Coordinates of C-alpha atoms in Angstrom, one line a residue:
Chain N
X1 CA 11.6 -27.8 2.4
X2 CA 8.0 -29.0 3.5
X3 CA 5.9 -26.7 6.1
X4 CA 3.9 -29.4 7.6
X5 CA 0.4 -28.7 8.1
X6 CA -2.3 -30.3 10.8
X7 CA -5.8 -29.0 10.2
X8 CA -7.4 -31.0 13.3
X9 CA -8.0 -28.2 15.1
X10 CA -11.3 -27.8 17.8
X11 CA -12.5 -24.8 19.3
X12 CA -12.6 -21.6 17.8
X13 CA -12.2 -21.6 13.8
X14 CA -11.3 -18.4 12.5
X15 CA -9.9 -19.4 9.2
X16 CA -6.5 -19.5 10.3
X17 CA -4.3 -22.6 10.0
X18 CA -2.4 -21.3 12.9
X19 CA -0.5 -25.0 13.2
X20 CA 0.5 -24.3 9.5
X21 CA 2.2 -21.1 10.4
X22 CA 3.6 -22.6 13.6
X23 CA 5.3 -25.1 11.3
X24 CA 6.4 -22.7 9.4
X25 CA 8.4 -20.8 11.8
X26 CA 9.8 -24.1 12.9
X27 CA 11.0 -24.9 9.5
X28 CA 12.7 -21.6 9.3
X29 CA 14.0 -21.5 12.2
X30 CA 15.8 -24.5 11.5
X31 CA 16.1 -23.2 8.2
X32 CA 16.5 -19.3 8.5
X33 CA 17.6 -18.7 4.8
X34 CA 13.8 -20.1 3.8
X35 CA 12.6 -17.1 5.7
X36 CA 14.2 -14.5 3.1
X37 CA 11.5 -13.8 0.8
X38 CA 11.7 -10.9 -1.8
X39 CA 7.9 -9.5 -3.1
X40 CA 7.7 -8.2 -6.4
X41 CA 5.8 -5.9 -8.4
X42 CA 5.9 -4.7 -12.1
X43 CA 4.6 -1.4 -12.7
X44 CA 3.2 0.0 -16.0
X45 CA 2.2 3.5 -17.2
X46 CA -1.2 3.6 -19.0
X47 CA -1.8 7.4 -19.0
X48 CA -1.6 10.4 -16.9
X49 CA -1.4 9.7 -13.7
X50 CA -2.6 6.6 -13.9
X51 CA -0.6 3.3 -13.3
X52 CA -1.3 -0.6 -13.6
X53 CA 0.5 -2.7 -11.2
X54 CA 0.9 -6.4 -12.0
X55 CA 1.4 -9.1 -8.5
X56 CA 2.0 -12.5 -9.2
X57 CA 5.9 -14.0 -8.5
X58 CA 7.2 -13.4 -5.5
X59 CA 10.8 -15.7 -3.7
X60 CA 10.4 -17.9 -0.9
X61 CA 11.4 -20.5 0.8
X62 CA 14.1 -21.2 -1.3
X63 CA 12.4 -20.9 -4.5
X64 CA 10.8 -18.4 -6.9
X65 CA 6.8 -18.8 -5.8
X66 CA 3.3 -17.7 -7.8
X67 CA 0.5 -16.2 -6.6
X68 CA -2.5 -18.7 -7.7
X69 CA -2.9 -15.9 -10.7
X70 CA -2.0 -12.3 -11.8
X71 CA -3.3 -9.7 -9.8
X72 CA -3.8 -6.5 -11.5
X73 CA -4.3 -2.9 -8.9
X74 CA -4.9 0.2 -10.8
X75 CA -3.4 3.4 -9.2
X76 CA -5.2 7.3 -10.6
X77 CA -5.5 10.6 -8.8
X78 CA -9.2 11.7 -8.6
X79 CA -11.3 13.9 -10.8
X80 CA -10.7 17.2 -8.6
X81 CA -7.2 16.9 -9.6
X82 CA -8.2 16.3 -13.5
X83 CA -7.2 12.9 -13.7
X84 CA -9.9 10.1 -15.1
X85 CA -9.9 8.5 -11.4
X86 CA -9.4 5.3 -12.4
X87 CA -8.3 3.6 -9.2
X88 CA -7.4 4.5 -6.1
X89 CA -4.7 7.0 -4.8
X90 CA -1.5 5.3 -4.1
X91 CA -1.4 7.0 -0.6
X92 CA -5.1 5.1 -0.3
X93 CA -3.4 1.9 -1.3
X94 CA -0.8 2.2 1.6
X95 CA -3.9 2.5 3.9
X96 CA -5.9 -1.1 2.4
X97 CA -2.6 -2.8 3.1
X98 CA -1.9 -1.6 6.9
X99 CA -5.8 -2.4 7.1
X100 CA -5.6 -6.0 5.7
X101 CA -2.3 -6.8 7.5
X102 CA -3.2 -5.9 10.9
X103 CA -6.8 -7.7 10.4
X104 CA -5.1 -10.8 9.1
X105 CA -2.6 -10.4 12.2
X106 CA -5.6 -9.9 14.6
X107 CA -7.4 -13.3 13.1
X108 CA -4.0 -15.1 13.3
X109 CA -3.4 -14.2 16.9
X110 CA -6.9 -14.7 18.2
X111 CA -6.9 -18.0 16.4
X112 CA -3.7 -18.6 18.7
X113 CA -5.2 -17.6 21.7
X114 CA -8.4 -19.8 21.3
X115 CA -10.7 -16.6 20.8
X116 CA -13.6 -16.7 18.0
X117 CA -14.0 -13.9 16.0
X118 CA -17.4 -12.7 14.9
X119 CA -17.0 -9.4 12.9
X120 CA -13.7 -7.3 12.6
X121 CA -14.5 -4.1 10.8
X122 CA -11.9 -1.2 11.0
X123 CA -12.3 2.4 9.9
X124 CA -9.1 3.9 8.7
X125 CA -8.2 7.5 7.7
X126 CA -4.7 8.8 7.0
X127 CA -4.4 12.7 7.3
X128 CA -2.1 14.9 4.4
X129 CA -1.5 18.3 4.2
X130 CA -1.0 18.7 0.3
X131 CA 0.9 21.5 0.9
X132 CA 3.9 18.9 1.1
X133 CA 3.2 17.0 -2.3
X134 CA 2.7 20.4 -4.1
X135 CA 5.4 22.2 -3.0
X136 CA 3.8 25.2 -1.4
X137 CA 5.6 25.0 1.8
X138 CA 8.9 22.5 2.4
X139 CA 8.5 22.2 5.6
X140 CA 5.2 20.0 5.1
X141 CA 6.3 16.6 4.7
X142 CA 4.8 14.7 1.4
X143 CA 3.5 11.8 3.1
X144 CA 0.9 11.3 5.9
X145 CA 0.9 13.5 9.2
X146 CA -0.8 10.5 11.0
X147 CA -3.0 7.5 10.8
X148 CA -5.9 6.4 12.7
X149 CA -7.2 3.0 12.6
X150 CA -10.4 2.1 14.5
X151 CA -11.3 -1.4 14.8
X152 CA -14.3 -2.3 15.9
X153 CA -14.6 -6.2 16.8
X154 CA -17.1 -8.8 18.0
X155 CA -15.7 -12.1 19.6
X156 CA -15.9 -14.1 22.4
X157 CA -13.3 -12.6 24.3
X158 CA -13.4 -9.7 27.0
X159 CA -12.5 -6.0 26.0
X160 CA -8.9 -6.7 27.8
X161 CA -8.3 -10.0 25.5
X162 CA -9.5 -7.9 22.3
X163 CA -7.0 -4.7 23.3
X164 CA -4.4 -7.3 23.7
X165 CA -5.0 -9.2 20.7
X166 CA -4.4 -6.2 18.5
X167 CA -1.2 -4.9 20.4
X168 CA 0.2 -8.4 19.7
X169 CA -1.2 -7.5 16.0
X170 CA 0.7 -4.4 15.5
X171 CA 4.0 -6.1 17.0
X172 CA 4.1 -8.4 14.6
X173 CA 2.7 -6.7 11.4
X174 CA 4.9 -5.7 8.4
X175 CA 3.1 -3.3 7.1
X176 CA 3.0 -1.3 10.6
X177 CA 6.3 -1.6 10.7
X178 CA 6.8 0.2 7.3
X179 CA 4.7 2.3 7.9
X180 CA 5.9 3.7 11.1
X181 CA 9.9 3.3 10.8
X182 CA 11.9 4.1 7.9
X183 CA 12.7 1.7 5.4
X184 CA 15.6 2.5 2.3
X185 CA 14.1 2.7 -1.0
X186 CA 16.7 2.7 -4.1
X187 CA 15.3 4.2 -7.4
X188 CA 17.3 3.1 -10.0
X189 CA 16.9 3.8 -14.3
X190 CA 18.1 0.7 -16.2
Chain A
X1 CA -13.6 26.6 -4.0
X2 CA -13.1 26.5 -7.9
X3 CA -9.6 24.8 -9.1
X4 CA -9.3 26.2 -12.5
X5 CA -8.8 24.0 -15.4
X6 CA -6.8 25.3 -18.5
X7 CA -6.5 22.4 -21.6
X8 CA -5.0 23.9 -24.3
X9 CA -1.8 21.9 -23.9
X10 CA 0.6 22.5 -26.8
X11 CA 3.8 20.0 -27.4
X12 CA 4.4 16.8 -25.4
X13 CA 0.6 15.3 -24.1
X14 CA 1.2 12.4 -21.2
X15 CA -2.5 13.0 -20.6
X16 CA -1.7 14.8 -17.3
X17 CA -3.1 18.4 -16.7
X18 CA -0.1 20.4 -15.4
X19 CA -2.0 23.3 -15.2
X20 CA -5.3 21.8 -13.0
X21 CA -2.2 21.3 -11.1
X22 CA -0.4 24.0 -10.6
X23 CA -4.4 26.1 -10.5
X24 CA -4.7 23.7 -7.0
X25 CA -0.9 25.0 -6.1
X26 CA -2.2 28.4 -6.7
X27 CA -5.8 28.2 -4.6
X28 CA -4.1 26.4 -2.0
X29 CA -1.5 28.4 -1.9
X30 CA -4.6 31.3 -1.1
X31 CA -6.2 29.2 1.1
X32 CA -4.2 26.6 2.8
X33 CA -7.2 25.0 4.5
X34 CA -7.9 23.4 1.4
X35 CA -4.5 21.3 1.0
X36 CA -6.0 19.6 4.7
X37 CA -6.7 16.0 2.7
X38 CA -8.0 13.1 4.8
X39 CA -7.6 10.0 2.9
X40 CA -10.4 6.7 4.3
X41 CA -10.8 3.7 4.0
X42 CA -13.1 0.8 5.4
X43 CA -11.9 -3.1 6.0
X44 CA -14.2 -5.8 6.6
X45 CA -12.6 -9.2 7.7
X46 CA -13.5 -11.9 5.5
X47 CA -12.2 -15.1 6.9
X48 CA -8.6 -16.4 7.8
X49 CA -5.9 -13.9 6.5
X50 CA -8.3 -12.2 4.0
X51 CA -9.7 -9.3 4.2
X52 CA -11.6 -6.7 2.1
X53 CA -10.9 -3.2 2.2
X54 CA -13.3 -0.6 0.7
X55 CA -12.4 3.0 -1.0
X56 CA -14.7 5.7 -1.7
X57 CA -14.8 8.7 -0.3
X58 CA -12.1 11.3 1.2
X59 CA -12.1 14.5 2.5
X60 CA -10.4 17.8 0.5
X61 CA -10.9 21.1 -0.9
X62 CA -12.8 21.7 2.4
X63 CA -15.5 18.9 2.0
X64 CA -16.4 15.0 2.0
X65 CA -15.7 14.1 -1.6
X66 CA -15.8 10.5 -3.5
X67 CA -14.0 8.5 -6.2
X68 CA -16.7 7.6 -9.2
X69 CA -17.0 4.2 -7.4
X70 CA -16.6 2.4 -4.4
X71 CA -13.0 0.2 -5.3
X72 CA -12.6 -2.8 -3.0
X73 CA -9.0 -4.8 -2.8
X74 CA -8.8 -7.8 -1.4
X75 CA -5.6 -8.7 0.8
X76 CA -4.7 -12.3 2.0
X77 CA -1.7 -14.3 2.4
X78 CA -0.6 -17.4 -0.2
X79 CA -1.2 -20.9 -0.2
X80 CA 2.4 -21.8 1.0
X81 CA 1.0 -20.8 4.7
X82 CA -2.3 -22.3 4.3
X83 CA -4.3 -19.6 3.0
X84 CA -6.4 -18.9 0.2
X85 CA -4.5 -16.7 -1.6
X86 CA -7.7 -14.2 -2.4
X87 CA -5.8 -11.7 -2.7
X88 CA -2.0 -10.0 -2.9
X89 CA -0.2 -10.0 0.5
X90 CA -0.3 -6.4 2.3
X91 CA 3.0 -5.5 1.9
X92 CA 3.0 -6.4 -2.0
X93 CA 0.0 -3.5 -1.8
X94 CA 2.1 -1.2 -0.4
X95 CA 4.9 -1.6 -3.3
X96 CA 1.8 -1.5 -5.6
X97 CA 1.6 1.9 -4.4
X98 CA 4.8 2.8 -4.1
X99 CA 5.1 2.3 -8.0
X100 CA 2.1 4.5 -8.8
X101 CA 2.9 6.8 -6.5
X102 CA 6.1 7.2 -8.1
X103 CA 5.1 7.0 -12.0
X104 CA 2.0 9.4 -11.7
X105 CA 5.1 12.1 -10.1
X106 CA 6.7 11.0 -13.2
X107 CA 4.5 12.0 -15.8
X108 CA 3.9 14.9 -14.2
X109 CA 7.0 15.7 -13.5
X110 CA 7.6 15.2 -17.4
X111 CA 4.6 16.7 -18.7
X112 CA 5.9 20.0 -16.8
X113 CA 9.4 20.1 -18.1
X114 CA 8.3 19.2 -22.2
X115 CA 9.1 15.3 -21.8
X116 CA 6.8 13.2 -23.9
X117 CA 6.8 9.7 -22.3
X118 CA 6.3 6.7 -24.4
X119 CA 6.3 4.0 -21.9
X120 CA 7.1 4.0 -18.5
X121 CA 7.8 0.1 -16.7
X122 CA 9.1 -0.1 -13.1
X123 CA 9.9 -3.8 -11.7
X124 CA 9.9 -3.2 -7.9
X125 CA 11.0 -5.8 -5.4
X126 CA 11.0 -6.0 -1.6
X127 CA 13.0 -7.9 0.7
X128 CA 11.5 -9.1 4.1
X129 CA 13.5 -11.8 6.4
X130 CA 9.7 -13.6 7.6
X131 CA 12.0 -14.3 10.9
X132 CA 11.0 -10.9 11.9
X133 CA 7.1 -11.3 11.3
X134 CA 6.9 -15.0 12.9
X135 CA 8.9 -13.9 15.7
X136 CA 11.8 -16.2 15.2
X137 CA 14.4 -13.6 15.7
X138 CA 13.5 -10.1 17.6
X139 CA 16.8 -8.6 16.0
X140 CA 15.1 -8.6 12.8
X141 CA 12.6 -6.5 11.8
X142 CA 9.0 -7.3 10.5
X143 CA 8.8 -4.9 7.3
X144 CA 10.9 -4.7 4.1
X145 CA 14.9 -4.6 4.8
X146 CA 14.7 -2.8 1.8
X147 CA 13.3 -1.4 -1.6
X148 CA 14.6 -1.2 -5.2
X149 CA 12.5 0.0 -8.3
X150 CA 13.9 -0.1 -11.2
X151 CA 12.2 1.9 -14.2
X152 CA 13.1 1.4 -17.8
X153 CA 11.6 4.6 -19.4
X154 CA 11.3 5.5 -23.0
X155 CA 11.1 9.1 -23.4
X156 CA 12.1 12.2 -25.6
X157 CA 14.6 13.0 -23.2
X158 CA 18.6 12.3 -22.5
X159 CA 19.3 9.7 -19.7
X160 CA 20.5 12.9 -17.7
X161 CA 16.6 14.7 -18.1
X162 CA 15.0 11.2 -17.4
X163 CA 17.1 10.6 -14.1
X164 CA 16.1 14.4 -13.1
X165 CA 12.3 13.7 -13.1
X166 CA 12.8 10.5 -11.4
X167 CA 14.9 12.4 -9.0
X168 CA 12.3 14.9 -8.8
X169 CA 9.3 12.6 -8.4
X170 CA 10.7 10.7 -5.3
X171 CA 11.6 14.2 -4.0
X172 CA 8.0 14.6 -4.3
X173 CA 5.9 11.5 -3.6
X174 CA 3.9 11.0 -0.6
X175 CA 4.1 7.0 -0.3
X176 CA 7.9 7.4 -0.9
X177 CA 8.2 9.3 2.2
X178 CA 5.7 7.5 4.1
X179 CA 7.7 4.7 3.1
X180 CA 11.6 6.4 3.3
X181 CA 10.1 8.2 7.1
X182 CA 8.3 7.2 10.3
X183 CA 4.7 8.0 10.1
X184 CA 2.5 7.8 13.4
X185 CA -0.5 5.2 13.2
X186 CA -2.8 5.0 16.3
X187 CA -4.9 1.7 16.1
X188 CA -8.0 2.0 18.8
X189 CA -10.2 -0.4 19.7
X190 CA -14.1 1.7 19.7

């Protein structure tokens, strides 16, 4: 399968080949089993708490895919906790991706609707009552009690248009979506 | 407030300090305040679907802290949608931190009970049907249908003592149960 791909766009150019993605849902929906995709991830302890996570295959559109090369995240707790700090929390990495995929949602849509963005900054902060994690009281969940993202944006578009741009952003993201219903997670040993 | 620090581990060493651990159980447990963590980050639109996301500082212990550096992760989308693949996707970050949110419970975890790790690999995959996400088909969602890791851990320990930890690290994990549970996210426009 071939996603087609017309770049002669005029107007607003935020980056986004929106006719690329336009011909992707096309494709797949002529074609839904080329929308089943499966990311992957390999995981390996280096020490303590700290963990390297290797990105590079993922499946789609029919076939098995590749990244244009590894990507390599390290995951540490921080010094106040004793550990060597090495990377970021894993709770913190949960936060860069709802950041990044609601940004790359709000270009995409705003690139739809014809509106040029200047600057999209967001400010995100994800509260957590350790009490949970640590087991000092069980009826504090482990994970966050709420997130707050605040974006801050300049483009040619009114306040309205912006607000709107974002809703249609979060109604689309994956990673909100994750993030605020539950997903099944199976942990298995080999 | 002081978390104290004890080192002189005896037996199995997986580089994690159990007892700067269970010191922070032990002062929070005092002084519950302190467990109030506010994890941040900021994002900074790059162009197209990329974006850059910076991690520094959080708040804990009852005050602004900071990670020994600034660590900035790059998210974007690949080249079979006609990006430039700067970056892992966002929901491929938040199986990155799935896994080290997972395997830092599991050293702990291990270190606590006497289990001296000698490698600890986790291949984690994700399923997403993209018909959600490009608004093909509203029955389906946007985020992962589901989650498997699969760990293959080499340990001082039966299969029974290594399922126990895992067992006990997801019971613990904070991006397993913001994964596994509906978290609230606000997204504001300032």
């Amino acid at each position: 399968m071939t996603i087609t791909t017309h770049t002669n766009q005029t107007g607003p150019d935020n980056g986004v080949n929106v006719e690329a993605l336009l011909g992707a849902r096309e494709a797949m929906t002529a074609m839904p089993a080329a929308a089943a995709f499966t990311f992957e991830a390999q995981s390996e302890w280096i020490n303590g708490t700290h963990t390297r996570t290797t990105v590079e295959e993922f499946f789609g559109i029919g076939e098995q895919q590749r990244h244009r090369r590894a990507f390599e995240l390290d995951t540490d707790h921080p010094e106040i906790f004793a550990s060597e700090d090495q990377g970021i929390t894993p709770p913190e990495m949960v936060l860069v991706g709802l950041a990044g995929c609601l940004t790359a949602g709000i270009a995409s849509v705003a690139q739809h609707r014809g509106i040029q963005l200047r600057s999209v900054k967001a400010s995100i902060e994800g509260n957590m009552d350790l009490q949970g994690m640590l087991g000092i009281d069980g009826d504090v969940r482990n994970g966050f009690s709420g997130i707050t993202v605040r974006y801050d944006i300049d483009a040619n578009a009114s306040r309205e248009q912006i607000e709107a741009v974002i809703a249609q952003s979060q109604k689309r993201s994956p990673v909100f979506d994750v993030v605020t219903n539950p997903t099944t997670v199976a942990v298995e040993l080999v």
